[in-house]
CSV table of C-alpha atoms in Angstrom, one decimal:
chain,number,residue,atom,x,y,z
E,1,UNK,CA,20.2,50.9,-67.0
E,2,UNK,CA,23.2,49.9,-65.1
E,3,UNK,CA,23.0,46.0,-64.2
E,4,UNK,CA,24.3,46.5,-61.1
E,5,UNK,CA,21.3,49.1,-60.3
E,6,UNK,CA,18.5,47.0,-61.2
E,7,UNK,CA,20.1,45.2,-57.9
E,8,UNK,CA,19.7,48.4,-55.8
E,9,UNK,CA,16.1,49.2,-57.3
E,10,UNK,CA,15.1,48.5,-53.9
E,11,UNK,CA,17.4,51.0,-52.0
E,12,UNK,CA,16.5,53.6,-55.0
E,13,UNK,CA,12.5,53.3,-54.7
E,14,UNK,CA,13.1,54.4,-50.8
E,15,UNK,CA,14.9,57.0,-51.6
E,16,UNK,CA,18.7,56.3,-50.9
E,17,UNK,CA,21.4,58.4,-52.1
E,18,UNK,CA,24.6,57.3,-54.0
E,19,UNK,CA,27.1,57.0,-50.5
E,20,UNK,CA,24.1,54.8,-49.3
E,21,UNK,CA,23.8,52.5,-52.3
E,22,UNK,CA,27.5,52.2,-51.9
E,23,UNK,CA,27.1,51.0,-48.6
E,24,UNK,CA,24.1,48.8,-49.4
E,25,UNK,CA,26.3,46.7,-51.6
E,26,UNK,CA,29.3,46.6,-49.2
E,27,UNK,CA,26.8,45.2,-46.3
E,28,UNK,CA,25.9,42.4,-48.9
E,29,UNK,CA,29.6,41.9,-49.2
E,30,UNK,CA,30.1,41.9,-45.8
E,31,UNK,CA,26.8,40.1,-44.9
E,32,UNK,CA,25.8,42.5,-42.2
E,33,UNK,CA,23.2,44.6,-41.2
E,34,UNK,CA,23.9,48.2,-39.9
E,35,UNK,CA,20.7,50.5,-40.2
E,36,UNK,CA,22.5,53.2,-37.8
E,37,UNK,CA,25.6,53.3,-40.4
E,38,UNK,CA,23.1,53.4,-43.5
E,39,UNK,CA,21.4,56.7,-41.8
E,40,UNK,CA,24.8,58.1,-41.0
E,41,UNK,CA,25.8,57.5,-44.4
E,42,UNK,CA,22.6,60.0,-45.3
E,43,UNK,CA,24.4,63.1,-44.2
E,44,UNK,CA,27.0,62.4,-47.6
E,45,UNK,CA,23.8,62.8,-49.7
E,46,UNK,CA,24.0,65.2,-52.7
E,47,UNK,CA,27.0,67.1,-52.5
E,48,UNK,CA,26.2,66.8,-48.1
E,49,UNK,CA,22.6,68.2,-48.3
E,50,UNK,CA,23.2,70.3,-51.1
E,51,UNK,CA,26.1,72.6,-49.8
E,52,UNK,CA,27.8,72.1,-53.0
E,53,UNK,CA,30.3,69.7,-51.6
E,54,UNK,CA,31.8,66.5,-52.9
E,55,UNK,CA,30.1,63.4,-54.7
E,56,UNK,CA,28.2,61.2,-52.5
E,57,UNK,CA,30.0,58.3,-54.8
E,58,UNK,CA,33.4,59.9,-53.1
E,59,UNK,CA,32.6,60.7,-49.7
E,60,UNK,CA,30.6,57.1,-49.6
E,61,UNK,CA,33.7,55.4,-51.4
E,62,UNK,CA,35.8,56.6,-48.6
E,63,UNK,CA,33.4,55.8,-45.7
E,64,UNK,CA,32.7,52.2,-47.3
E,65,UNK,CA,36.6,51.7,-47.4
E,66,UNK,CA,37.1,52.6,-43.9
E,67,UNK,CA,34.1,50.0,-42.4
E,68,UNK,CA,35.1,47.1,-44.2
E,69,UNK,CA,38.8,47.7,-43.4
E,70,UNK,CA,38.2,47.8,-39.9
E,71,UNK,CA,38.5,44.9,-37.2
E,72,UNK,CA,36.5,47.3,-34.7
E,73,UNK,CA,36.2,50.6,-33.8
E,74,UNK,CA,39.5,51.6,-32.2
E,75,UNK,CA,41.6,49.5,-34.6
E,76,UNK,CA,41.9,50.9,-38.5
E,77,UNK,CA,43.3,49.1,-40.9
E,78,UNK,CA,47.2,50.4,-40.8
E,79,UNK,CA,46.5,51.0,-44.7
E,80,UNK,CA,43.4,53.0,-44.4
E,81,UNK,CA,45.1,56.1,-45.4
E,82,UNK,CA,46.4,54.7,-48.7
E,83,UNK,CA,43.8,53.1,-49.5
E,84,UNK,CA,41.4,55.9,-49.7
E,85,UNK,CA,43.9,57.9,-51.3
E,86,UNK,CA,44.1,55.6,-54.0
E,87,UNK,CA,40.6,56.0,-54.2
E,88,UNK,CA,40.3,59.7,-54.1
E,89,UNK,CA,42.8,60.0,-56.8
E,90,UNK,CA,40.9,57.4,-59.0
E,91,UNK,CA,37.4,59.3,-58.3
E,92,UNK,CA,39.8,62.9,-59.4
E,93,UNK,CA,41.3,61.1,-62.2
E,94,UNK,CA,38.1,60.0,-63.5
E,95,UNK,CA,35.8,63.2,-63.0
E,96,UNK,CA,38.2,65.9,-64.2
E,97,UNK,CA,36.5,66.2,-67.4
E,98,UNK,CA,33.2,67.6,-65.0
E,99,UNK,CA,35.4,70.4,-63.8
E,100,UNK,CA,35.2,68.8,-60.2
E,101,UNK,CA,34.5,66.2,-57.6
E,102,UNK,CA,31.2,68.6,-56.5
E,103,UNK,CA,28.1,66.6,-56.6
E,104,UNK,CA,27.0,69.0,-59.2
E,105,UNK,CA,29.9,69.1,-61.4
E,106,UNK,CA,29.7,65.4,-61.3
E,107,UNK,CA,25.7,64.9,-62.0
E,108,UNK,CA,26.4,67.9,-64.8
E,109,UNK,CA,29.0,66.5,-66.4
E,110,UNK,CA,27.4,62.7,-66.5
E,111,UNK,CA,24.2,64.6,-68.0
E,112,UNK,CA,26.2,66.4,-70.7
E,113,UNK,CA,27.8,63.3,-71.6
E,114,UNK,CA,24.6,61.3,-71.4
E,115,UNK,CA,23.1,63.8,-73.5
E,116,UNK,CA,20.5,64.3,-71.1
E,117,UNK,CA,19.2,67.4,-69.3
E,118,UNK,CA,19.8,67.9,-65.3
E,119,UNK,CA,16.3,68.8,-63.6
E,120,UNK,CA,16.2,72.0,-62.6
E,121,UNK,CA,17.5,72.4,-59.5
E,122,UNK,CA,16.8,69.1,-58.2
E,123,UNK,CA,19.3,66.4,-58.1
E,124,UNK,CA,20.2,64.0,-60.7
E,125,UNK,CA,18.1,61.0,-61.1
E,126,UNK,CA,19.7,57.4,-60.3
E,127,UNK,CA,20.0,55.8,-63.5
E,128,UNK,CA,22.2,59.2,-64.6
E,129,UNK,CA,24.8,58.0,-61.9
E,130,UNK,CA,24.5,54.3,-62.3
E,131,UNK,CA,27.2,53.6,-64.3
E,132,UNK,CA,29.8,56.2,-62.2
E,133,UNK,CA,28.3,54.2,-58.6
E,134,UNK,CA,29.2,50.8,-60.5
E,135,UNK,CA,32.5,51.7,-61.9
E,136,UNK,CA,33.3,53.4,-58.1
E,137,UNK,CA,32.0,49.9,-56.5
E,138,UNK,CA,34.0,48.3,-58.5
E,139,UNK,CA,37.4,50.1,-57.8
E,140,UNK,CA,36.4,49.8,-54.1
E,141,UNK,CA,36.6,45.7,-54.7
E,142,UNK,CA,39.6,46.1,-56.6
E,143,UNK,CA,41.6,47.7,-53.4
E,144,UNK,CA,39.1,45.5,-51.1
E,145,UNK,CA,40.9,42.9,-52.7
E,146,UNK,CA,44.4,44.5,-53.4
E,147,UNK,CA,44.5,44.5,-49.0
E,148,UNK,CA,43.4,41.6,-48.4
E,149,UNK,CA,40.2,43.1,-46.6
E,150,UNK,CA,38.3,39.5,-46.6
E,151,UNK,CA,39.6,39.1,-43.2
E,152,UNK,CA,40.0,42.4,-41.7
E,153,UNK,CA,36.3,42.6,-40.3
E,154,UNK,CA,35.3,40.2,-37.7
């Protein structure tokens, strides 16, 4: 298991999704507290409620960018729009061997690689997506950093 999950066993157990988890970490970064956002964040879960739609891990990715790059809510940063393009391309760049950016081509592809079976029309456990959620936190503190976002929330 994913070192940076045994971190977020605690968000897992109570049932958050992968746009959540990313948001759990970037409130640690960030040292607040936003239970409203962390419910928002919800509706990103699984493909947004199983509809077939995109990863959690990019939806959240985006979302995550956009909070911690903004002073408040009527100023975004003035890079907001690169910056989750950069993203978006990373996450496309690094899923295309799933056949998509789907929650369900990404969970697929993840279990095919892991050599692991995906439950049966359920979604894919955790620890499937643990290293993907880590290696998407990670490029979010690469352009965190890249933007100099330390001091764009106040």
């Amino acid at each position: 298991m994913n070192a940076l999950l045994l971190d977020l066993l605690p968000y897992v157990h109570k049932g958050y999704c992968c746009s959540q988890l990313l948001l759990a970490l970037a409130r640690q970064l960030d040292d607040t507290d936003n239970a409203g956002l962390m419910c928002a964040m919800r509706g990103l879960c699984h493909g947004i409620g199983q509809s077939g739609g995109p990863c959690g891990l990019l939806t959240g990715g985006a979302a995550v960018l956009g909070w911690l790059s903004s002073k408040n809510e009527e100023e975004p940063h003035p890079m907001i729009d690169a910056m989750t393009n950069e993203y978006a391309t990373w996450f496309m760049e690094r899923t295309q061997a799933f056949g998509g950016t789907g929650c369900e081509n990404v969970s697929s592809g993840l279990a095919a690689a892991a050599g692991e079976p995906l439950p049966e029309g359920g979604m894919p456990p955790m620890e499937l997506c643990g290293d993907l959620l880590a290696e998407c936190w990670e490029k979010i503190l690469d352009i965190h950093e890249s933007y100099d976002l330390e001091s764009a929330r106040s």
